[in-house]
Tab-separated table of C-alpha atoms in Angstrom:
chain	number	residue	atom	x	y	z
A	4	MET	CA	0.000	0.000	0.000
A	5	ALA	CA	2.920	2.364	0.609
A	6	ARG	CA	4.035	1.802	-2.971
A	7	PHE	CA	0.459	2.466	-4.173
A	8	GLY	CA	0.416	5.745	-2.200
A	9	ARG	CA	3.714	6.975	-3.583
A	10	SER	CA	2.530	6.416	-7.143
A	11	PHE	CA	0.163	9.357	-6.813
A	12	LEU	CA	3.056	11.841	-6.480
A	13	ARG	CA	3.984	12.763	-10.041
A	14	THR	CA	6.212	15.545	-11.300
A	15	SER	CA	6.618	16.347	-14.962
A	16	ALA	CA	7.975	19.251	-16.991
A	17	VAL	CA	5.474	19.607	-19.827
A	18	THR	CA	7.167	22.787	-21.059
A	19	PRO	CA	10.572	24.288	-20.282
A	20	TYR	CA	8.797	26.997	-18.309
A	21	SER	CA	6.558	24.976	-16.018
A	22	LYS	CA	6.837	22.246	-13.432
A	23	ARG	CA	3.690	20.192	-12.896
A	24	THR	CA	2.970	18.211	-9.765
A	25	LEU	CA	0.072	15.897	-8.852
A	26	ARG	CA	-0.120	15.045	-5.171
A	27	LEU	CA	-2.471	13.065	-2.930
A	28	ARG	CA	-3.553	15.573	-0.316
A	29	SER	CA	-4.134	13.018	2.461
A	30	ARG	CA	-3.378	9.324	2.996
A	31	LEU	CA	-6.668	8.837	4.839
A	32	PRO	CA	-8.563	7.631	1.699
A	33	LEU	CA	-5.884	4.982	1.173
A	34	LEU	CA	-6.300	3.881	4.779
A	35	TRP	CA	-10.065	3.481	4.277
A	36	VAL	CA	-9.472	1.480	1.092
A	37	ALA	CA	-7.080	-0.805	3.000
A	38	ILE	CA	-9.638	-1.267	5.791
A	39	ALA	CA	-12.418	-2.027	3.279
A	40	LEU	CA	-10.192	-4.505	1.432
A	41	PHE	CA	-9.257	-6.269	4.652
A	42	ALA	CA	-12.910	-6.478	5.709
A	43	ALA	CA	-14.015	-7.757	2.294
A	44	LEU	CA	-11.419	-10.530	2.437
A	45	PHE	CA	-11.869	-11.688	6.019
A	46	LEU	CA	-15.438	-10.599	6.755
A	47	PRO	CA	-17.317	-11.465	3.583
A	48	ASP	CA	-20.356	-9.237	3.315
A	49	ARG	CA	-22.039	-7.216	0.561
A	50	ILE	CA	-21.689	-3.963	2.501
A	51	TRP	CA	-17.894	-4.226	2.613
A	52	THR	CA	-17.696	-5.077	-1.079
A	53	THR	CA	-19.949	-2.147	-1.953
A	54	PHE	CA	-17.939	0.158	0.271
A	55	LEU	CA	-14.665	-1.021	-1.312
A	56	VAL	CA	-15.941	-0.596	-4.890
A	57	GLY	CA	-17.451	2.829	-4.152
A	58	LEU	CA	-14.414	4.199	-2.352
A	59	GLY	CA	-11.981	2.729	-4.865
A	60	GLY	CA	-14.027	4.073	-7.778
A	61	LEU	CA	-14.168	7.519	-6.174
A	62	LEU	CA	-10.410	7.502	-5.715
A	63	LEU	CA	-9.882	6.412	-9.340
A	64	ILE	CA	-12.238	9.079	-10.744
A	65	ALA	CA	-10.574	11.777	-8.643
A	66	TYR	CA	-7.143	10.699	-9.870
A	67	LEU	CA	-8.156	10.638	-13.539
A	68	TRP	CA	-9.827	14.058	-13.184
A	69	ALA	CA	-6.779	15.588	-11.505
A	70	ASN	CA	-4.465	13.991	-14.049
A	71	GLN	CA	-6.470	15.620	-16.850
A	72	LEU	CA	-6.081	19.004	-15.166
A	73	LEU	CA	-2.388	18.371	-14.618
A	74	HIS	CA	-1.754	18.231	-18.354
A	75	GLY	CA	-4.612	20.414	-19.558
A	76	LEU	CA	-4.245	23.611	-17.511
A	77	HIS	CA	-2.015	26.337	-18.919
A	78	GLY	CA	-1.380	29.846	-17.686
A	79	GLN	CA	0.096	32.881	-19.384
A	80	ARG	CA	0.721	36.423	-18.202
A	81	SER	CA	2.035	39.395	-20.128
A	82	LEU	CA	3.042	42.861	-18.997
A	83	ARG	CA	1.966	45.631	-21.305
A	84	PHE	CA	4.853	47.948	-20.429
A	85	GLY	CA	8.000	47.049	-18.525
A	86	TRP	CA	9.122	50.652	-17.975
A	87	VAL	CA	6.668	52.756	-15.981
A	88	ALA	CA	6.812	55.737	-13.649
A	89	VAL	CA	5.548	56.305	-10.142
A	90	GLY	CA	1.871	57.225	-10.429
A	91	ASP	CA	1.310	55.185	-13.592
A	92	ARG	CA	-1.048	52.234	-13.679
A	93	LEU	CA	0.605	48.881	-14.045
A	94	GLY	CA	-1.405	46.490	-16.196
A	95	GLU	CA	-0.996	42.763	-16.731
A	96	SER	CA	-3.007	40.426	-18.941
A	97	PHE	CA	-3.680	36.874	-17.758
A	98	VAL	CA	-4.848	33.915	-19.829
A	99	LEU	CA	-6.006	30.646	-18.248
A	100	SER	CA	-6.743	27.832	-20.678
A	101	ASN	CA	-7.960	24.292	-20.090
A	102	ASP	CA	-7.276	21.697	-22.783
A	103	ALA	CA	-8.707	18.892	-20.661
A	104	TYR	CA	-12.135	17.308	-21.213
A	105	VAL	CA	-13.112	17.980	-17.611
A	106	PRO	CA	-13.744	21.420	-16.076
A	107	ALA	CA	-11.603	23.078	-13.423
A	108	PHE	CA	-14.123	24.300	-10.862
A	109	TRP	CA	-11.489	26.459	-9.208
A	110	VAL	CA	-7.968	27.518	-10.108
A	111	GLN	CA	-6.002	29.617	-7.664
A	112	ILE	CA	-3.314	31.950	-9.019
A	113	VAL	CA	-0.520	32.326	-6.483
A	114	ASP	CA	1.944	35.107	-7.226
A	115	PHE	CA	5.397	35.804	-5.769
A	116	SER	CA	6.006	39.205	-7.378
A	117	THR	CA	7.795	41.925	-5.421
A	118	VAL	CA	5.932	44.985	-6.735
A	119	PRO	CA	4.567	46.933	-3.728
A	120	ASP	CA	0.763	46.903	-3.306
A	121	TYR	CA	0.314	44.618	-6.331
A	122	ARG	CA	-1.707	41.481	-5.607
A	123	PRO	CA	-2.650	39.567	-8.772
A	124	ALA	CA	-3.578	36.447	-6.772
A	125	VAL	CA	-7.160	35.460	-7.687
A	126	VAL	CA	-9.347	32.363	-7.967
A	127	ARG	CA	-10.922	31.530	-11.338
A	128	SER	CA	-12.886	28.694	-12.883
A	129	VAL	CA	-12.582	27.445	-16.431
A	130	GLY	CA	-14.730	24.920	-18.255
A	131	ALA	CA	-13.657	21.895	-20.248
A	132	THR	CA	-11.621	22.981	-23.289
A	133	GLY	CA	-12.325	26.554	-22.206
A	134	ILE	CA	-10.321	29.715	-21.781
A	135	GLU	CA	-10.484	32.664	-19.369
A	136	ARG	CA	-8.927	36.094	-19.846
A	137	TRP	CA	-8.701	39.005	-17.418
A	138	ARG	CA	-6.541	41.985	-16.530
A	139	GLN	CA	-4.989	42.963	-13.246
A	140	ASP	CA	-4.132	46.591	-12.524
A	141	ALA	CA	-2.339	48.485	-9.783
A	142	VAL	CA	-0.946	51.966	-9.268
A	143	CYS	CA	2.855	52.174	-9.084
A	144	ARG	CA	3.589	53.959	-5.823
A	145	ARG	CA	7.281	53.348	-5.190
A	146	ARG	CA	10.253	53.646	-7.522
A	147	GLY	CA	12.714	50.795	-7.753
A	148	GLN	CA	13.580	47.552	-9.487
A	149	TYR	CA	11.123	44.710	-9.002
A	150	HIS	CA	10.168	41.464	-10.673
A	151	LEU	CA	6.905	39.859	-11.704
A	152	GLY	CA	6.792	36.161	-10.920
A	153	PRO	CA	7.447	33.403	-10.249
A	154	TRP	CA	3.853	32.233	-9.950
A	155	GLU	CA	1.739	29.088	-9.652
A	156	LEU	CA	-1.589	27.601	-10.680
A	157	ARG	CA	-3.235	25.452	-8.025
A	158	SER	CA	-6.311	23.309	-8.523
A	159	ALA	CA	-7.840	20.000	-7.478
A	160	ASP	CA	-10.399	17.383	-8.422
A	161	PRO	CA	-14.051	18.013	-7.384
A	162	PHE	CA	-13.655	15.769	-4.334
A	163	GLY	CA	-10.525	17.470	-3.088
A	164	LEU	CA	-8.499	14.271	-2.922
A	165	PHE	CA	-5.694	15.276	-5.296
A	166	SER	CA	-4.012	18.636	-5.680
A	167	VAL	CA	-2.555	19.953	-8.920
A	168	THR	CA	0.259	22.512	-8.873
A	169	ILE	CA	1.739	24.118	-11.981
A	170	GLN	CA	4.789	26.263	-11.251
A	171	TYR	CA	6.081	28.942	-13.622
A	172	ALA	CA	9.608	29.878	-12.608
A	173	GLN	CA	10.228	32.618	-15.165
A	174	THR	CA	10.341	36.211	-13.932
A	175	GLU	CA	10.173	39.560	-15.678
A	176	GLU	CA	12.043	42.628	-14.519
A	177	LEU	CA	10.029	45.767	-13.882
A	178	ILE	CA	11.613	49.189	-13.471
A	179	ILE	CA	9.477	51.872	-11.806
A	180	HIS	CA	11.299	55.122	-12.399
A	181	PRO	CA	10.615	58.555	-10.940
A	182	PRO	CA	8.136	60.612	-12.968
A	183	ILE	CA	9.180	63.447	-15.248
A	184	HIS	CA	6.403	65.953	-14.799
A	185	SER	CA	7.682	68.798	-12.625
A	186	GLU	CA	7.903	72.231	-14.238
A	187	LEU	CA	10.780	73.778	-12.331
A	188	PRO	CA	12.132	77.325	-12.706
A	189	ILE	CA	15.683	75.952	-12.600
A	190	PRO	CA	17.541	76.092	-15.934
A	191	LEU	CA	20.365	73.787	-16.886
A	192	PRO	CA	23.743	75.555	-16.655
A	193	ALA	CA	25.418	76.122	-19.983
A	194	GLY	CA	29.028	75.594	-18.941
A	195	GLN	CA	31.734	78.097	-19.730
A	196	SER	CA	30.312	79.012	-23.138
A	197	SER	CA	26.842	79.120	-24.622
A	198	GLY	CA	25.152	78.833	-27.980
A	199	ARG	CA	26.030	76.397	-30.771
A	200	SER	CA	29.512	77.650	-31.677
A	201	ARG	CA	32.165	75.082	-32.450
A	202	SER	CA	34.897	73.884	-30.175
A	203	ARG	CA	38.440	73.137	-31.288
A	204	GLU	CA	38.369	69.829	-29.445
A	205	ARG	CA	37.109	66.821	-31.340
A	206	SER	CA	34.313	64.651	-29.923
A	207	TRP	CA	34.178	60.869	-29.865
A	208	GLN	CA	30.361	61.044	-29.963
A	209	ALA	CA	27.975	62.454	-32.553
A	210	THR	CA	26.974	66.071	-31.886
A	211	VAL	CA	25.115	68.718	-33.836
A	212	ASN	CA	28.406	70.094	-35.230
A	213	ALA	CA	30.190	68.157	-38.001
A	214	ALA	CA	33.698	69.586	-38.166
A	215	ALA	CA	35.542	67.606	-40.858
A	216	VAL	CA	35.988	64.149	-42.312
A	217	ARG	CA	38.565	61.432	-41.678
A	218	ASP	CA	39.365	57.958	-42.944
A	219	TYR	CA	36.943	55.223	-41.951
A	220	VAL	CA	38.148	52.992	-39.121
A	221	PRO	CA	36.571	49.546	-38.553
A	222	GLY	CA	34.021	49.936	-35.793
A	223	ASP	CA	32.824	53.402	-36.806
A	224	PRO	CA	29.003	53.580	-37.043
A	225	GLN	CA	27.711	53.453	-40.601
A	226	ARG	CA	25.549	56.517	-39.984
A	227	TRP	CA	28.745	58.595	-39.659
A	228	ILE	CA	29.876	57.801	-43.224
A	229	HIS	CA	30.058	60.861	-45.467
A	230	TRP	CA	28.960	59.289	-48.738
A	231	ARG	CA	29.687	62.252	-51.003
A	232	THR	CA	33.336	62.467	-49.904
A	233	SER	CA	33.649	58.682	-50.012
A	234	ALA	CA	32.373	58.586	-53.597
A	235	ARG	CA	34.745	61.370	-54.658
A	236	HIS	CA	37.872	59.728	-53.221
A	237	GLY	CA	36.918	56.118	-53.831
A	238	LYS	CA	37.227	55.057	-50.183
A	239	LEU	CA	35.188	55.469	-47.041
A	240	TYR	CA	35.290	58.657	-44.996
A	241	VAL	CA	33.368	59.414	-41.809
A	242	ARG	CA	32.314	62.728	-40.328
A	243	GLN	CA	34.331	64.090	-37.417
A	244	PHE	CA	32.342	65.963	-34.800
A	245	ASP	CA	33.061	68.995	-32.662
A	246	LEU	CA	32.210	69.148	-29.007
A	247	ASP	CA	28.974	70.949	-28.263
A	248	ALA	CA	29.973	74.369	-26.937
A	249	ALA	CA	27.169	74.275	-24.367
A	250	GLY	CA	29.238	71.776	-22.378
A	251	ASP	CA	28.425	68.622	-20.453
A	252	VAL	CA	26.213	68.751	-17.364
A	253	TRP	CA	26.709	66.571	-14.300
A	254	LEU	CA	23.944	65.887	-11.787
A	255	VAL	CA	25.345	65.231	-8.313
A	256	LEU	CA	22.952	63.822	-5.705
A	257	ASP	CA	23.931	64.010	-2.068
A	258	LEU	CA	22.595	60.703	-0.731
A	259	GLU	CA	24.428	60.602	2.575
A	260	ALA	CA	22.055	59.125	5.130
A	261	ALA	CA	22.960	61.681	7.794
A	262	SER	CA	21.798	64.550	5.574
A	263	GLN	CA	18.279	63.264	4.890
A	264	VAL	CA	15.036	64.448	6.477
A	265	GLY	CA	11.479	63.076	6.239
A	266	ASP	CA	9.934	59.781	5.227
A	267	GLY	CA	8.488	58.327	2.053
A	268	VAL	CA	7.554	60.528	-0.881
A	269	GLU	CA	7.753	63.627	1.338
A	270	SER	CA	11.406	63.095	2.217
A	271	THR	CA	14.408	65.026	0.969
A	272	GLU	CA	15.594	61.835	-0.735
A	273	GLU	CA	12.510	61.583	-2.955
A	274	HIS	CA	12.485	65.316	-3.664
A	275	ALA	CA	16.112	65.111	-4.775
A	276	VAL	CA	15.253	62.216	-7.085
A	277	LEU	CA	12.238	64.079	-8.514
A	278	LEU	CA	14.371	67.166	-9.128
A	279	ALA	CA	17.009	65.069	-10.878
A	280	ALA	CA	14.373	63.355	-13.039
A	281	ALA	CA	12.919	66.719	-14.062
A	282	LEU	CA	16.371	67.983	-15.055
A	283	ILE	CA	17.018	64.775	-17.014
A	284	GLY	CA	13.808	65.370	-18.959
A	285	ARG	CA	14.823	68.965	-19.624
A	286	ALA	CA	18.262	67.885	-20.839
A	287	ARG	CA	16.650	65.397	-23.219
A	288	HIS	CA	14.343	68.116	-24.548
A	289	GLU	CA	17.234	70.555	-25.039
A	290	ASN	CA	19.506	67.871	-26.521
A	291	ARG	CA	22.104	68.408	-23.794
A	292	SER	CA	24.773	65.950	-22.734
A	293	LEU	CA	24.034	64.862	-19.165
A	294	GLY	CA	25.782	62.627	-16.645
A	295	LEU	CA	24.952	61.461	-13.129
A	296	ALA	CA	26.956	60.898	-9.948
A	297	THR	CA	25.271	59.413	-6.878
A	298	TYR	CA	26.910	58.146	-3.720
A	299	GLY	CA	24.219	56.166	-1.960
A	300	GLN	CA	24.458	52.616	-0.722
A	301	GLN	CA	25.760	51.665	-4.173
A	302	PRO	CA	27.739	54.500	-5.847
A	303	ALA	CA	26.825	55.112	-9.470
A	304	VAL	CA	28.703	57.337	-11.915
A	305	ILE	CA	27.306	57.583	-15.458
A	306	PRO	CA	29.392	59.637	-17.913
A	307	PRO	CA	27.593	62.392	-19.835
A	308	GLY	CA	25.726	61.412	-22.965
A	309	GLN	CA	22.780	62.361	-25.124
A	310	GLY	CA	19.656	60.752	-26.525
A	311	ALA	CA	16.895	58.465	-25.365
A	312	GLY	CA	19.333	55.698	-24.447
A	313	GLN	CA	21.181	57.984	-22.054
A	314	GLU	CA	17.897	59.133	-20.526
A	315	TRP	CA	16.956	55.474	-19.996
A	316	ARG	CA	20.251	54.793	-18.194
A	317	LEU	CA	19.925	57.862	-15.984
A	318	LEU	CA	16.332	57.161	-14.988
A	319	ARG	CA	17.167	53.537	-14.274
A	320	ALA	CA	19.969	54.664	-11.976
A	321	LEU	CA	17.608	57.079	-10.213
A	322	ALA	CA	15.051	54.314	-9.761
A	323	LEU	CA	17.600	52.262	-7.834
A	324	VAL	CA	19.270	54.890	-5.649
A	325	SER	CA	18.870	54.850	-1.894
A	326	ALA	CA	19.876	57.580	0.532
A	327	SER	CA	21.682	55.191	2.845
A	328	GLY	CA	25.251	56.034	1.931
A	329	GLU	CA	28.104	57.085	4.186
A	330	THR	CA	30.022	59.123	1.603
A	331	GLY	CA	29.937	62.838	2.342
A	332	LEU	CA	29.253	65.497	-0.276
A	333	HIS	CA	32.823	66.772	-0.073
A	334	VAL	CA	34.126	63.367	-1.184
A	335	ALA	CA	31.638	63.285	-4.077
A	336	LEU	CA	32.773	66.714	-5.281
A	337	GLU	CA	36.435	65.744	-5.009
A	338	ASP	CA	35.756	62.680	-7.166
A	339	LEU	CA	33.809	64.778	-9.654
A	340	SER	CA	36.673	67.260	-10.000
A	341	ARG	CA	38.844	64.373	-11.223
A	342	VAL	CA	36.442	63.133	-13.903
A	343	ALA	CA	34.559	66.255	-15.020
A	344	ARG	CA	35.985	67.958	-18.083
A	345	ARG	CA	36.935	71.633	-18.105
A	346	GLY	CA	34.080	73.660	-19.522
A	347	SER	CA	31.379	71.361	-18.171
A	348	ALA	CA	28.832	72.228	-15.478
A	349	ALA	CA	27.484	70.554	-12.361
A	350	VAL	CA	24.127	70.719	-10.611
A	351	ILE	CA	24.486	69.704	-6.968
A	352	ILE	CA	21.315	68.645	-5.127
A	353	THR	CA	21.726	68.441	-1.368
A	354	SER	CA	19.868	68.836	1.910
A	355	THR	CA	22.941	68.997	4.139
A	356	SER	CA	23.424	71.587	6.839
A	357	ARG	CA	27.206	71.213	7.046
A	358	VAL	CA	29.768	73.457	5.373
A	359	ASN	CA	32.692	71.036	5.040
A	360	TRP	CA	31.938	70.557	1.325
A	361	LEU	CA	32.342	74.224	0.351
A	362	PRO	CA	36.173	74.002	-0.159
A	363	ALA	CA	35.590	71.084	-2.539
A	364	LEU	CA	33.023	73.214	-4.376
A	365	VAL	CA	35.610	75.968	-4.822
A	366	GLN	CA	38.175	73.409	-5.996
A	367	LEU	CA	35.653	72.135	-8.550
A	368	ALA	CA	35.207	75.663	-9.928
A	369	GLN	CA	38.971	76.181	-10.087
A	370	GLY	CA	39.126	73.134	-12.313
A	371	GLY	CA	36.891	74.855	-14.859
A	372	VAL	CA	33.548	73.304	-13.852
A	373	GLN	CA	30.641	75.701	-13.416
A	374	ALA	CA	28.598	74.671	-10.370
A	375	ASN	CA	24.996	75.372	-9.409
A	376	VAL	CA	23.549	74.279	-6.067
A	377	ILE	CA	19.972	73.203	-5.336
A	378	LEU	CA	19.450	73.359	-1.586
A	379	LEU	CA	16.559	71.465	0.006
A	380	GLU	CA	15.411	73.537	2.993
A	381	ARG	CA	15.407	71.183	5.954
A	382	THR	CA	12.789	72.716	8.267
A	383	SER	CA	10.084	72.408	5.604
A	384	PHE	CA	10.684	68.636	5.706
A	385	GLY	CA	10.403	68.434	9.479
A	386	ALA	CA	13.935	69.153	10.693
A	387	SER	CA	14.407	71.283	13.788
A	388	GLN	CA	17.336	73.264	12.382
A	389	SER	CA	17.358	75.211	9.110
A	390	ASN	CA	20.166	75.137	6.553
A	391	LEU	CA	19.286	78.427	4.854
A	392	GLY	CA	22.577	79.868	6.077
A	393	LEU	CA	24.261	77.766	3.391
A	394	GLN	CA	22.458	79.747	0.708
A	395	ASP	CA	24.271	82.962	1.635
A	396	ALA	CA	27.589	81.134	2.007
A	397	VAL	CA	27.284	79.538	-1.428
A	398	ARG	CA	26.315	82.827	-3.078
A	399	GLN	CA	29.161	84.693	-1.391
A	400	LEU	CA	31.533	82.218	-3.027
A	401	GLY	CA	30.066	83.209	-6.394
A	402	PHE	CA	27.814	80.223	-7.106
A	403	ASN	CA	24.129	80.132	-7.962
A	404	CYS	CA	21.970	78.595	-5.240
A	405	HIS	CA	18.279	77.689	-5.592
A	406	VAL	CA	16.255	76.833	-2.488
A	407	ILE	CA	13.563	74.153	-2.756
A	408	ARG	CA	11.027	73.648	0.019
A	409	LYS	CA	8.595	70.849	0.630
A	410	GLY	CA	5.692	71.328	-1.767
A	411	ASP	CA	7.696	73.114	-4.475
A	412	VAL	CA	8.049	69.847	-6.382
A	413	ASP	CA	4.905	68.154	-7.663
A	414	LEU	CA	4.504	64.768	-6.022
A	415	PRO	CA	3.422	61.762	-8.128
A	416	PRO	CA	-0.387	61.481	-8.521
A	417	GLU	CA	-2.236	58.871	-6.489
A	418	THR	CA	-4.958	58.228	-9.076
A	419	GLY	CA	-2.916	56.109	-11.427
A	420	GLU	CA	-3.551	58.344	-14.426
A	421	GLN	CA	-1.545	57.443	-17.473
A	422	ARG	CA	0.923	60.031	-18.715
A	423	GLY	CA	2.304	57.948	-21.563
A	424	TYR	CA	4.760	55.069	-21.888
A	425	TRP	CA	7.938	54.233	-23.681
A	426	LYS	CA	7.270	52.610	-27.050
A	427	PHE	CA	9.999	51.131	-29.215
A	428	ARG	CA	10.436	49.527	-32.609
A	429	THR	CA	13.253	47.274	-33.756
A	430	LEU	CA	14.479	47.981	-37.286
A	431	ALA	CA	15.689	45.353	-39.733
A	432	THR	CA	19.274	46.274	-38.873
A	433	GLY	CA	18.637	45.458	-35.227
A	434	LYS	CA	18.647	49.065	-34.077
A	435	VAL	CA	15.994	50.033	-31.542
A	436	VAL	CA	14.324	53.418	-32.057
A	437	VAL	CA	11.985	55.282	-29.719
A	438	LEU	CA	8.504	55.868	-31.116
A	439	GLU	CA	6.940	57.460	-28.039
A	440	GLN	CA	8.187	58.438	-24.612
A	441	PRO	CA	6.534	59.695	-21.429
A	442	GLN	CA	5.452	63.303	-21.456
């Protein structure tokens, strides 16, 4: 009988993405069958025979029913957009199909996703050879990197004797980035020069200024080829670009834990991230080259760049930052002075009340980097001591300083209204182009 009981535990991988298990929920029915069989053999009576046939038939029907569901149930889920902002509505489509010739009176969807406040776990029923479709929505309330899945389908036969579990181990990454919707009266600094004049220094990246041509080198992008010159000389030439005279811009976020005030979306950490996201959107609109330096729990330094791809990288980095670092702002500025190019600019976002970083700010300017400071006023976020004295100190050193208080930055909406999504198309060459981006 022990061998008979173990035969009801079956595991099979019908597809590479699922693991299917049929299990006897309790050994009590097997015990009753053994008792009925013993009684029928040693106490011959019609009642024991009837009881044995009825209980054995019930067990067989339940097994065959559950076995049909084991191979006939299939689940599928698809995320409409994998790149959303805080305040957007996350939407997933679910499909539950049953290829078996018996119905599934209940199918429980068990989800192990990590998205905050998202609970797609439901119970559905699907008829024989039927299909069920539905959508699950939730409002994205917290930025970060999460995953959807793994998940399971759980069902059973009508008598509840056998359980069916179908596990889907695949996961899908979901990035919830900070929204770009704040209209801020803070312009991007232009660097040491302004306008679209040409620089004498050559650029390794494409800019709006094509300075000259040079011989083609293997690895140069085909879009840089100057076909008219190539046809005239009989060999390939590529355009050589000037640096944009407006200069690179660096965003520096002070994410030292000791400098932060407030909790949740009303904290200085989230306001700094929202300010940075708004400036990233402005740089994309103005076709400026923008980089990012954050020194949170995991330092992240992204060199300046342009285009939708650079905006994607910057927003992804902002989605993952955490104001739990131990690196002071003075150390961040010292590091920036070593990597920032002369003629570039820096926007420093901080809520600190200390002044030990001001010498590093002066050193940064002496290296040819124009610096602007965005100061988050601490008392508006609940601190007992103000840091407005830093504003006068920064301005006396000759730097621009903007003060931001709690409420000056629009917080993400709580209604889940859609503001647009990233949409892409892959060309025949394999290049991915942006068709639509969030507004």
